[in-house]
CSV table of C-alpha atoms and ligand atoms in Angstrom, one decimal:
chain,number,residue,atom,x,y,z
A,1,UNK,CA,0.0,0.0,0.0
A,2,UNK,CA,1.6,3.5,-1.1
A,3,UNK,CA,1.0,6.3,1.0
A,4,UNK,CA,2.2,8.8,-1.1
A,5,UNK,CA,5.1,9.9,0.6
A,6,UNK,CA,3.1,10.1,4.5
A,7,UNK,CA,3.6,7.0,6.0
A,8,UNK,CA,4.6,8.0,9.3
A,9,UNK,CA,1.3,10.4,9.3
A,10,UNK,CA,-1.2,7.2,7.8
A,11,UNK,CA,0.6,5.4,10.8
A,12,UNK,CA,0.4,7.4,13.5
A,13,UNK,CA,-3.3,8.5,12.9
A,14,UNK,CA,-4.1,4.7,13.2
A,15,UNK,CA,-2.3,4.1,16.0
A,16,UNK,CA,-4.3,7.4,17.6
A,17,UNK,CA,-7.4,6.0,16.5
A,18,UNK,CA,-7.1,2.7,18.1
A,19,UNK,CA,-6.0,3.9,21.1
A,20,UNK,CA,-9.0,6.0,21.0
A,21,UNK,CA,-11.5,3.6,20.4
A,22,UNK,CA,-9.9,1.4,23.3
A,23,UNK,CA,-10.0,4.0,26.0
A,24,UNK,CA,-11.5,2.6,29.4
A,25,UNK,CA,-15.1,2.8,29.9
A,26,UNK,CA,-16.4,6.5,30.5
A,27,UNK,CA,-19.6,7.2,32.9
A,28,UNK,CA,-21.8,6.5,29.7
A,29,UNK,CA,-20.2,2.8,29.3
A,30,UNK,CA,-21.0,2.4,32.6
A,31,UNK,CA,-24.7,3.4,32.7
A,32,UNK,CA,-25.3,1.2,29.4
A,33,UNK,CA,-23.7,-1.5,31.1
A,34,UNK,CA,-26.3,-1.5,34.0
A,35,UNK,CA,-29.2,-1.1,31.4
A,36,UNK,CA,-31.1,-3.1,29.4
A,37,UNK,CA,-33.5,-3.3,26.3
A,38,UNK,CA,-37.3,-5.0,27.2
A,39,UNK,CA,-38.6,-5.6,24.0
A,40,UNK,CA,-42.3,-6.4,24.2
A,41,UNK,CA,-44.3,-8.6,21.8
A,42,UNK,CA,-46.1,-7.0,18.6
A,43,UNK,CA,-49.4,-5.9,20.0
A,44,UNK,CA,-48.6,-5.6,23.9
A,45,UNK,CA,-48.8,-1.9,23.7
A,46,UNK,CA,-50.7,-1.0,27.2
A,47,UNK,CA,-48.2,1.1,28.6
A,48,UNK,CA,-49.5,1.1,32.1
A,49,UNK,CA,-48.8,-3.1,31.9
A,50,UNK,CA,-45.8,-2.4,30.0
A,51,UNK,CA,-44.5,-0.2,33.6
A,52,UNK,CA,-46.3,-2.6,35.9
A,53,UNK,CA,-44.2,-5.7,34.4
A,54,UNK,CA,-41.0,-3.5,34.7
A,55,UNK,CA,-41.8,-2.6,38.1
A,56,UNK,CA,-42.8,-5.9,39.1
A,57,UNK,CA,-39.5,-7.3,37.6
A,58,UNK,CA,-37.8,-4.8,40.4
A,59,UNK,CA,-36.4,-2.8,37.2
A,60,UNK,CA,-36.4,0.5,37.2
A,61,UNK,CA,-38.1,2.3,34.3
A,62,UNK,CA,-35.7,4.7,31.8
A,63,UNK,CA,-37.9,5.4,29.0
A,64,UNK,CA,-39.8,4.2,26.4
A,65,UNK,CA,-38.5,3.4,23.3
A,66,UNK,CA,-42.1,3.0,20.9
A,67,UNK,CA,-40.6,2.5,17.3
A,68,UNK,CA,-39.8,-0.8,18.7
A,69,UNK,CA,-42.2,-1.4,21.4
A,70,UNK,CA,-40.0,-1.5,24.0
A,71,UNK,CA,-38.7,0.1,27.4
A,72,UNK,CA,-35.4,0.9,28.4
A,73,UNK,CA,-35.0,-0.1,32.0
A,74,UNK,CA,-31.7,-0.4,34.6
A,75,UNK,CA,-31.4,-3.6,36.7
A,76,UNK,CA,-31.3,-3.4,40.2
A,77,UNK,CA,-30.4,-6.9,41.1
A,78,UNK,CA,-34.0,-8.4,40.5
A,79,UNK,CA,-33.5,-8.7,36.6
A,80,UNK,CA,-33.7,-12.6,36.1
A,81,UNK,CA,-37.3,-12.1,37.0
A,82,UNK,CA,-38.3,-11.0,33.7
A,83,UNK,CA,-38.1,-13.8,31.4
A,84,UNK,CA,-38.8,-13.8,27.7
A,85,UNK,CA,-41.8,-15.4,26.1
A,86,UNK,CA,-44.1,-14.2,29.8
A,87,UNK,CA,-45.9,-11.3,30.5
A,88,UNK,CA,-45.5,-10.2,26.6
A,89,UNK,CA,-41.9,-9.9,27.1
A,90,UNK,CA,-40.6,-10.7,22.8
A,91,UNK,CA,-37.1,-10.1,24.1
A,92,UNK,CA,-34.7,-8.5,26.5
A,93,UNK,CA,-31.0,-7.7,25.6
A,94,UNK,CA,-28.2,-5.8,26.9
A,95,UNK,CA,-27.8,-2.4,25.9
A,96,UNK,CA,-24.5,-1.0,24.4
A,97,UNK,CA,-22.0,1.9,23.9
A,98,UNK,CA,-21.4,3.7,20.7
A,99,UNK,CA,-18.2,5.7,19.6
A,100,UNK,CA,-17.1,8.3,17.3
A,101,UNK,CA,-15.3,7.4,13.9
A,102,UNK,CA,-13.1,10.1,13.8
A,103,UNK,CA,-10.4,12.4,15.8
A,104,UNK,CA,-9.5,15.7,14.7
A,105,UNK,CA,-5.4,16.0,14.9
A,106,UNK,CA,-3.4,19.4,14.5
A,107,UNK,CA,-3.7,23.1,15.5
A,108,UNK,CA,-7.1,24.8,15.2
A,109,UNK,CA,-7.4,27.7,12.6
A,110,UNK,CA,-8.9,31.1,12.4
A,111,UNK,CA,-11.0,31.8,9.6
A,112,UNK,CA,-9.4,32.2,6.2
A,113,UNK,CA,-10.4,33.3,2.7
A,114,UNK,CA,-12.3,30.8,1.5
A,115,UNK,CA,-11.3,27.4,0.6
A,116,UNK,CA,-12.9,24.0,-1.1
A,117,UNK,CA,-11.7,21.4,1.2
A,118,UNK,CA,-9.6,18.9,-1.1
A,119,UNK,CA,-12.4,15.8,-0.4
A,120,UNK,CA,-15.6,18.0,-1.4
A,121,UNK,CA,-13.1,18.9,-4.7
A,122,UNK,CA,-12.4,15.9,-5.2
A,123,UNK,CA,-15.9,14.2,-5.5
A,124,UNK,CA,-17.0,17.0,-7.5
A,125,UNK,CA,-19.4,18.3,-4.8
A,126,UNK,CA,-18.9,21.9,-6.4
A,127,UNK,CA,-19.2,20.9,-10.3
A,128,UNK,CA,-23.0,20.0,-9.2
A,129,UNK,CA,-23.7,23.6,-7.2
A,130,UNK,CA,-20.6,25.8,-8.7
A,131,UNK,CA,-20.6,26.1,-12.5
A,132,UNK,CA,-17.9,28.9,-13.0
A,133,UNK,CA,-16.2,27.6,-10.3
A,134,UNK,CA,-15.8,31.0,-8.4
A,135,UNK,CA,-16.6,29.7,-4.8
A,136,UNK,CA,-19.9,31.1,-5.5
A,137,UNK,CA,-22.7,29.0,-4.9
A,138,UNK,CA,-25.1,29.0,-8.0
A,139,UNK,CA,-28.6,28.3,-7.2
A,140,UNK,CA,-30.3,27.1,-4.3
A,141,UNK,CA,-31.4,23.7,-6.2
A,142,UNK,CA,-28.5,22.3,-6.7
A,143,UNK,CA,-27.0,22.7,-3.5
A,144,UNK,CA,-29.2,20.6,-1.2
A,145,UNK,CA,-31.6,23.3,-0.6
A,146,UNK,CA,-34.7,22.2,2.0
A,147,UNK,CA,-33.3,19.1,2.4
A,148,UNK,CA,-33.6,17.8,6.6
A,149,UNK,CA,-30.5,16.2,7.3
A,150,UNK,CA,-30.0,14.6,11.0
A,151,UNK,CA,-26.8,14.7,12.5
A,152,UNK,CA,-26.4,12.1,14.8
A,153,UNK,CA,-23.1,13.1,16.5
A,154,UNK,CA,-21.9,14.8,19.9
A,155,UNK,CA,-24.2,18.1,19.1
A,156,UNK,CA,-23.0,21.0,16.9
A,157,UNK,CA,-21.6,24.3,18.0
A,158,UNK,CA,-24.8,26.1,16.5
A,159,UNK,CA,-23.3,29.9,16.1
A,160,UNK,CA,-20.3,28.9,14.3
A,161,UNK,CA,-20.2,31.8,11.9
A,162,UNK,CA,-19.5,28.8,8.6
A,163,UNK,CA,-22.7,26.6,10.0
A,164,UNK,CA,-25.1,28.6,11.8
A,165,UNK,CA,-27.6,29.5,8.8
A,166,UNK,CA,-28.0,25.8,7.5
A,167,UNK,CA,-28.8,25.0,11.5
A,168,UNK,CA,-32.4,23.9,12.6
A,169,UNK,CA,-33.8,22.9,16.3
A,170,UNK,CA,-32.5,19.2,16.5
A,171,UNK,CA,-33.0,17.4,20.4
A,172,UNK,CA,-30.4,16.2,22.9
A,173,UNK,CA,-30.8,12.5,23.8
A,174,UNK,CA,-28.0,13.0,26.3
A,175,UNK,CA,-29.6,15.5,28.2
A,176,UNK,CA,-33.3,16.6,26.9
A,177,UNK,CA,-33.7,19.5,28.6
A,178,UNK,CA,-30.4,21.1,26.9
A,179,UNK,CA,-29.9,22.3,23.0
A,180,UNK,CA,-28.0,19.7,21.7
A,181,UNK,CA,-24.6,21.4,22.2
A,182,UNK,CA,-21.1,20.4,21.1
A,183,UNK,CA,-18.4,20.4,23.6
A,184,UNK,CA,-15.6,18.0,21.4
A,185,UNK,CA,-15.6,19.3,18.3
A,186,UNK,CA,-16.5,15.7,16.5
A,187,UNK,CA,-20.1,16.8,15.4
A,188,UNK,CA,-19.3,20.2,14.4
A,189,UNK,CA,-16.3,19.0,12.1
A,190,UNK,CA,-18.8,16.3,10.9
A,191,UNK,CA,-21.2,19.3,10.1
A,192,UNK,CA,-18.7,21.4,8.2
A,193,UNK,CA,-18.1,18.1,5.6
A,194,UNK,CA,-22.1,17.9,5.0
A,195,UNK,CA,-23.0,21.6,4.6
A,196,UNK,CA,-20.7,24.3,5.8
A,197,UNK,CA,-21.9,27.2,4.3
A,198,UNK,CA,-21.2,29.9,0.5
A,199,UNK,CA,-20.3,33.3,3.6
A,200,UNK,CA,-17.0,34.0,1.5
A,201,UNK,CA,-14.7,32.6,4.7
A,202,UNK,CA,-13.7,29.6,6.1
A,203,UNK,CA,-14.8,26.8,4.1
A,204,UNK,CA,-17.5,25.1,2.0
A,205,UNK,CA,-19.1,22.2,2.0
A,206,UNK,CA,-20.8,19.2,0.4
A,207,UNK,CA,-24.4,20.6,0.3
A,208,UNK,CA,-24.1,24.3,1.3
A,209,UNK,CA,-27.7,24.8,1.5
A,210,UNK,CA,-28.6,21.4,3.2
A,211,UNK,CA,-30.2,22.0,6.5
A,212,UNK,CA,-28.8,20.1,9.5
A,213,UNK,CA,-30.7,18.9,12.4
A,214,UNK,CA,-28.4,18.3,15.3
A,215,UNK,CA,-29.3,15.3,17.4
A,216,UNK,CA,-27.1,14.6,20.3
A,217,UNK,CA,-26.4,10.9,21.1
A,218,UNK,CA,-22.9,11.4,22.6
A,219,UNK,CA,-21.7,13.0,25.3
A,220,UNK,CA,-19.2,15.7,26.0
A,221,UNK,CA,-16.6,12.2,25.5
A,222,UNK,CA,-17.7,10.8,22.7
A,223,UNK,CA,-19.7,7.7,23.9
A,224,UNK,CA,-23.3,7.1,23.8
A,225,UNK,CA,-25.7,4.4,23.9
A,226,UNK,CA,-27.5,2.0,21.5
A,227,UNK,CA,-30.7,2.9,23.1
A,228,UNK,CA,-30.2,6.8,23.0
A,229,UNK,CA,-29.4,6.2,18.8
A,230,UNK,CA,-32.9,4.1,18.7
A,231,UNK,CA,-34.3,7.3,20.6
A,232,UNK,CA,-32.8,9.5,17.8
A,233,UNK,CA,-34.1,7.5,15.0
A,234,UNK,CA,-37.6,7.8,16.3
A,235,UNK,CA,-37.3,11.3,16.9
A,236,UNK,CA,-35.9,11.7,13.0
A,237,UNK,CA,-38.8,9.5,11.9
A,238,UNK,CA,-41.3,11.4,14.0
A,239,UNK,CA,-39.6,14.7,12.4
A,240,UNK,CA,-39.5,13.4,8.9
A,241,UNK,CA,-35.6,14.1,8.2
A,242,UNK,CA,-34.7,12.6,5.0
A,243,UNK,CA,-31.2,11.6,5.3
A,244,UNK,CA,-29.5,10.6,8.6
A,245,UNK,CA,-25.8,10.5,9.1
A,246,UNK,CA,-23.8,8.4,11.7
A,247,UNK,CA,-20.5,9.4,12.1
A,248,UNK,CA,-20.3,6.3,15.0
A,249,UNK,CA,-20.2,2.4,15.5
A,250,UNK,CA,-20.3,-0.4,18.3
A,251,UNK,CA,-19.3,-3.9,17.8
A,252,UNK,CA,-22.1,-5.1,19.2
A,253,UNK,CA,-25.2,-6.6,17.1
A,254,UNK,CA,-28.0,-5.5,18.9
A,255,UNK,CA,-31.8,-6.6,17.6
A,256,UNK,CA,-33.3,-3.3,18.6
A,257,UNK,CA,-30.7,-1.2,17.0
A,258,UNK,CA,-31.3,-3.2,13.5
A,259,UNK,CA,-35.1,-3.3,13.9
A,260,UNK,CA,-35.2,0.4,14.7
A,261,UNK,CA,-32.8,1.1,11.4
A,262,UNK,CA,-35.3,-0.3,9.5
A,263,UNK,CA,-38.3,1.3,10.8
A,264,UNK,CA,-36.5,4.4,9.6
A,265,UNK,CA,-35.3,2.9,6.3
A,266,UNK,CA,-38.8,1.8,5.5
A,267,UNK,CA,-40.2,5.5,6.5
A,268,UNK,CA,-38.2,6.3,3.1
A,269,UNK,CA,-34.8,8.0,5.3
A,270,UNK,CA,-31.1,7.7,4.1
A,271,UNK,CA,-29.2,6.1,6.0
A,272,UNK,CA,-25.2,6.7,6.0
A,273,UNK,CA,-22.6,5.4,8.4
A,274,UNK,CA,-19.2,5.0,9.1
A,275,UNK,CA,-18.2,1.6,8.1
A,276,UNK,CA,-15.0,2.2,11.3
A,277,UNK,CA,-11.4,2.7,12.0
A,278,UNK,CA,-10.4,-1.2,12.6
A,279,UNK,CA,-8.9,-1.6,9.5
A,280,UNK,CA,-6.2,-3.4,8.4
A,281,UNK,CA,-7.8,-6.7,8.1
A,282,UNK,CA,-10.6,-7.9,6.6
A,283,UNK,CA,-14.6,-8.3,8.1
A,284,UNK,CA,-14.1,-5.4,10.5
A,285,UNK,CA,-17.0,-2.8,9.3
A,286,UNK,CA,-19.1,-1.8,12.8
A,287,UNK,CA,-22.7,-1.7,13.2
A,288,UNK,CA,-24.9,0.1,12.2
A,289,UNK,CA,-22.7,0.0,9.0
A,290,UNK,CA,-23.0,-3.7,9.0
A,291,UNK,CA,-27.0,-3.7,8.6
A,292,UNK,CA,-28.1,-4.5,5.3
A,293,UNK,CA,-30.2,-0.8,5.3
A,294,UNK,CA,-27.2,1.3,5.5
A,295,UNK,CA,-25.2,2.6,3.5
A,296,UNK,CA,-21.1,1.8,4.9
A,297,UNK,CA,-18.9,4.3,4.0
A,298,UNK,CA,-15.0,3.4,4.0
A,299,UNK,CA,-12.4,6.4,4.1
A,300,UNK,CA,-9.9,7.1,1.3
A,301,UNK,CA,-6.8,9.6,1.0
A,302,UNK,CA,-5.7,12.3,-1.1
A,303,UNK,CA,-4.4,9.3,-3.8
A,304,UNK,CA,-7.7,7.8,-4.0
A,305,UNK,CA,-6.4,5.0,-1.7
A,306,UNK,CA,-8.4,3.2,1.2
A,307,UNK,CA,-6.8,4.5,4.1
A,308,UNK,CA,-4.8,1.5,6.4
A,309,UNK,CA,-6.9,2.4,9.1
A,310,UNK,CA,-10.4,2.4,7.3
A,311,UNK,CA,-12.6,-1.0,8.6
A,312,UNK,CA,-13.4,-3.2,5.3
A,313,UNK,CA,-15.5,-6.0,4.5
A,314,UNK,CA,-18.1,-7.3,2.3
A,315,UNK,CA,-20.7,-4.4,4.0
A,316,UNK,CA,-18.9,-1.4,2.5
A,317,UNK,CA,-20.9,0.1,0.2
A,318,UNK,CA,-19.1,3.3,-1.1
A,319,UNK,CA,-15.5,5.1,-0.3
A,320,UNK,CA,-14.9,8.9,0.3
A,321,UNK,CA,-12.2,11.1,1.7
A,322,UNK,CA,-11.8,10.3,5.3
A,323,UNK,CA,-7.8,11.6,5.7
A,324,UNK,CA,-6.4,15.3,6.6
A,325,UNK,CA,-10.5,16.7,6.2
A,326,UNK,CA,-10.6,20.0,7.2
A,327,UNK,CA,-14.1,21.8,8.3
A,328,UNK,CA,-15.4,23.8,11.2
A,329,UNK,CA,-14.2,23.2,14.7
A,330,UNK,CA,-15.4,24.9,18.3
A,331,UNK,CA,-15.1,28.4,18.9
A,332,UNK,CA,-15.3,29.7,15.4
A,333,UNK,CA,-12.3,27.8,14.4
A,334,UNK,CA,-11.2,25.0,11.4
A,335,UNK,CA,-9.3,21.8,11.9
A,336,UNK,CA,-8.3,19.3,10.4
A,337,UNK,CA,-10.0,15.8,10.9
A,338,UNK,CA,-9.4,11.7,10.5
A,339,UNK,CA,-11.5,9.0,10.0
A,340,UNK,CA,-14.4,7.3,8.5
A,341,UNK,CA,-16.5,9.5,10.4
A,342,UNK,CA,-14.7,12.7,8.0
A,343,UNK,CA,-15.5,10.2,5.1
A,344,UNK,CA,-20.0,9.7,5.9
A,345,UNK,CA,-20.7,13.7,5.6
A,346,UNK,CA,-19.6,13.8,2.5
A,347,UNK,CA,-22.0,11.0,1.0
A,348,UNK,CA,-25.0,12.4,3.6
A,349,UNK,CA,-24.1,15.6,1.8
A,350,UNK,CA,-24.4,14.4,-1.7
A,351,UNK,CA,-27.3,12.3,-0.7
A,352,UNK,CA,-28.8,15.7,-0.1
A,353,UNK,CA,-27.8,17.1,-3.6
A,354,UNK,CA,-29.7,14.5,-5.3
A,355,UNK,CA,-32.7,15.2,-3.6
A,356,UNK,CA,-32.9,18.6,-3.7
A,357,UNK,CA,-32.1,18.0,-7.4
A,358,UNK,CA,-35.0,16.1,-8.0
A,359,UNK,CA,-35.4,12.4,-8.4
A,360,UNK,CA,-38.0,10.2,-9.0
A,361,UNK,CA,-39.7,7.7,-7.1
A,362,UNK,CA,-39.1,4.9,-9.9
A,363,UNK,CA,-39.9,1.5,-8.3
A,364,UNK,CA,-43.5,3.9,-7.1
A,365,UNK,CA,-42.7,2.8,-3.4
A,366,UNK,CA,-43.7,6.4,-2.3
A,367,UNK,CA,-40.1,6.8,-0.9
A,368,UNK,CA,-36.8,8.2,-2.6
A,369,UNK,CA,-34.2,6.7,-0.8
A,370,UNK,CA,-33.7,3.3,-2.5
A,371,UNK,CA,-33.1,5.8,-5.5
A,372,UNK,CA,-31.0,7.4,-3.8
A,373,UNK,CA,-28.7,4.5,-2.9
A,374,UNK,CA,-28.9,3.4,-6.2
A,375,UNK,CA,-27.5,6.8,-7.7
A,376,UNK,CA,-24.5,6.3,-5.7
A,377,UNK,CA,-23.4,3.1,-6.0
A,378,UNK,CA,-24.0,3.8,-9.9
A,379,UNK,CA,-22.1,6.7,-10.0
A,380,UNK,CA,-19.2,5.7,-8.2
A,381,UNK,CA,-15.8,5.3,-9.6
A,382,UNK,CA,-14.3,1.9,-9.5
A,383,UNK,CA,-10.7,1.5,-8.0
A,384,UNK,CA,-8.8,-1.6,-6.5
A,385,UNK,CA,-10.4,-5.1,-7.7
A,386,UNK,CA,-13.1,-4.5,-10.5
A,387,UNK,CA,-15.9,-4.1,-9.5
A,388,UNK,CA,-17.6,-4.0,-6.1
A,389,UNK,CA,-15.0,-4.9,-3.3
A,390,UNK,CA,-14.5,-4.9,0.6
A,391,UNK,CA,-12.7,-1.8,0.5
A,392,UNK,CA,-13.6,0.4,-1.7
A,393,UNK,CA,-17.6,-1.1,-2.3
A,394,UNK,CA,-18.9,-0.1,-5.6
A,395,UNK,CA,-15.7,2.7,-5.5
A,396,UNK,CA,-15.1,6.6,-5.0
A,397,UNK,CA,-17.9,8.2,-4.2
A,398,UNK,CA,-18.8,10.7,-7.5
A,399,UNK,CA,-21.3,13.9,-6.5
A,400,UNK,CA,-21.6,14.9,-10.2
A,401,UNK,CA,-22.4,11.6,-11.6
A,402,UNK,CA,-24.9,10.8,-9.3
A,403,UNK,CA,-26.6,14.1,-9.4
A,404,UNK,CA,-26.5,14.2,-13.1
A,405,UNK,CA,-27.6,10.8,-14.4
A,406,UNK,CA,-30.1,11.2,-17.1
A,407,UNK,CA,-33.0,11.0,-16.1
A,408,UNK,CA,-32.9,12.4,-12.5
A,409,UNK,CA,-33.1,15.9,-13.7
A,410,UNK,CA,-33.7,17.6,-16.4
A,411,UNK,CA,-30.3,19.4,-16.6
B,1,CA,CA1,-20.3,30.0,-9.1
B,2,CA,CA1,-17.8,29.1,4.2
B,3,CA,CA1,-38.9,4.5,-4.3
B,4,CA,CA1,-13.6,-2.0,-7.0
């Protein structure tokens, strides 16, 4: 594998990212640890027997979790009392802790002139939404205008002077009664990627005029729960957002997770994720990446190369630029960021492009986003083996191709 020349950098990013990704359990590990799923059967909906069962069981009610019919509960030593197959109980499983994809790496930066960061250049983000190439955005159409896009990350700094127009009210699974806040930087860079705004500074990005829906489901360390992304999803059903990016994984196959992606794949939403950073080595793409409804997105460099530390396996569905991303940061400020996480905007992005573009509901299912999928993988540009791969999936992702297949628009 050739890393043109920055070896030592490719290296010591993946040696960064591990370690992140193996830091000891935070509070957040802990509590979903102590917590558990109670799925209930298909039709046992009386929540007042649903809480009397739980209460029974000596468990302590969290919340309710309704996409799935289900209640997230902590055990308080009386657990084995609720057993599956009684009292309407379908199914109880552990829940589990999800982390970023991504760590920003470097000095932050002030605002600048403006720049096209090299991975929205290199997809062609701009040939869709800048004709004369003059930085200038041309048209509100092609540039992911109206599109709801839900950020499922650790919050967004909302005023951020390159953001803070495309913003709308999203909701704070971590802590309800707060905004959904950024305190880490991860989301914010993630939002810069997928729609960082034409204001003449800073930089621009994928789908300038996409609107972003910030929903927290980290906390101020990067971890989260299983349960508070099946909250999210419900609340981006409930909302009608029409793409969903997840900049995070867990290794763990959890029923309700899958079950609650498709509820949200079969209300018609896009769903991107990053496939992970557990690369090299084969089979390694984290869930939700892993379910069949998702679209797994691997990170690639500045040669078009899979990155060493990008997860691969037969899951991956498209490739992007995950390495040396810069975007928005905390305080005002740009950085520069690594991972598969940096790699997911940029398809949630172009997801948005084609929809604000107009496409057309062609297998009449009332929903777009199998169309959307399908524009992508089409579109892409095949590298390593031909055809579709575990590293690359159907290849590069390609913003102008898939905005401009004939018979999408009528450009
Ligand atoms: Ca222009
Ligand atoms: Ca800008
Ligand atoms: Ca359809
Ligand atoms: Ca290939």
């Amino acid at each position: 594998m050739v890393f043109n020349g920055r070896p030592f950098t490719a290296l010591a990013v993946a040696v960064i990212l591990l370690a992140f990704a193996g830091t000891a359990f935070a509070s957040t590990a802990q509590q979903a640890g102590a917590r558990s799923i109670v799925v209930f059967q298909k039709g046992f909906v009386d929540q007042d027997q649903k809480d009397s069962i739980i209460k029974k069981a000596g468990m302590k009610k969290i919340k309710n979790l309704n996409i799935i019919n289900a209640v997230v509960v902590e055990r308080e030593g009386g657990a084995s009392a609720l057993t599956e197959g009684l009292n309407g109980v379908l199914r109880m499983e552990n829940d589990a802790v999800i982390h970023l994809q991504g760590k920003l790496k470097g000095h932050p930066q002030k605002e600048s002139d403006e720049v096209l960061p090299w991975g929205v250049d290199r997809i062609d983000a701009n040939d869709v939404w800048d004709r004369n190439h003059d930085l200038d955005v041309d048209g509100q159409r092609w540039a992911g205008s109206g599109v709801k896009v839900a950020l499922l990350d650790t919050g967004v700094e909302m005023n951020h002077p390159d953001l803070r127009k495309n913003i709308k009210k999203g909701y704070n699974v971590v802590d309800p009664k707060k905004p959904p806040y950024d305190a880490l930087g991860h989301g914010t860079h993630v939002a810069g990627t997928l729609a960082a705004v034409d204001n003449r500074a800073g930089v621009l990005g994928t789908a300038p005029k996409a609107l972003i829906y910030p929903v927290k489901v980290m906390d101020d360390e990067g971890y989260g729960t299983v349960s508070g992304v099946i909250e999210a999803l419900e609340w981006c059903i409930e909302n009608r957002m029409q793409v969903v990016n997840m900049s995070f994984g867990t290794y763990e196959d959890v029923q309700s997770l899958h079950d609650a992606i498709a509820e949200a794949y079969d209300s018609g939403i896009v769903l991107v994720a990053a496939v992970g950073n557990d690369g090299p080595g084969n089979d390694t793409v984290e869930y939700p990446a892993r379910y069949t409804e998702v679209i797994a997105v691997s990170a690639t460099d500045s040669t078009d190369t899979v990155t060493e530390w990008s997860s691969s396996g037969p899951e991956v569905e498209i490739a992007a630029p995950g390495a040396d991303i810069l975007s928005t940061f905390l305080d005002g400020e740009y950085i520069a960021g690594y991972g598969t996480s940096m790699a997911a905007p940029h398809v949630s992005g172009t997801a948005a492009l084609i929809i604000s573009s107009g496409i057309k509901d062609k297998n009449k299912d009332g929903r777009i986003n199998s169309e959307v999928r399908e524009a992508l993988r089409e579109s892409a540009t095949d590298l390593g083996d031909p055809g579709r791969d575990s590293l690359y999936g159907h290849g590069l992702l390609n913003a102008k191709g898939a905005v401009g297949r004939p018979g999408h628009n009528e450009r």
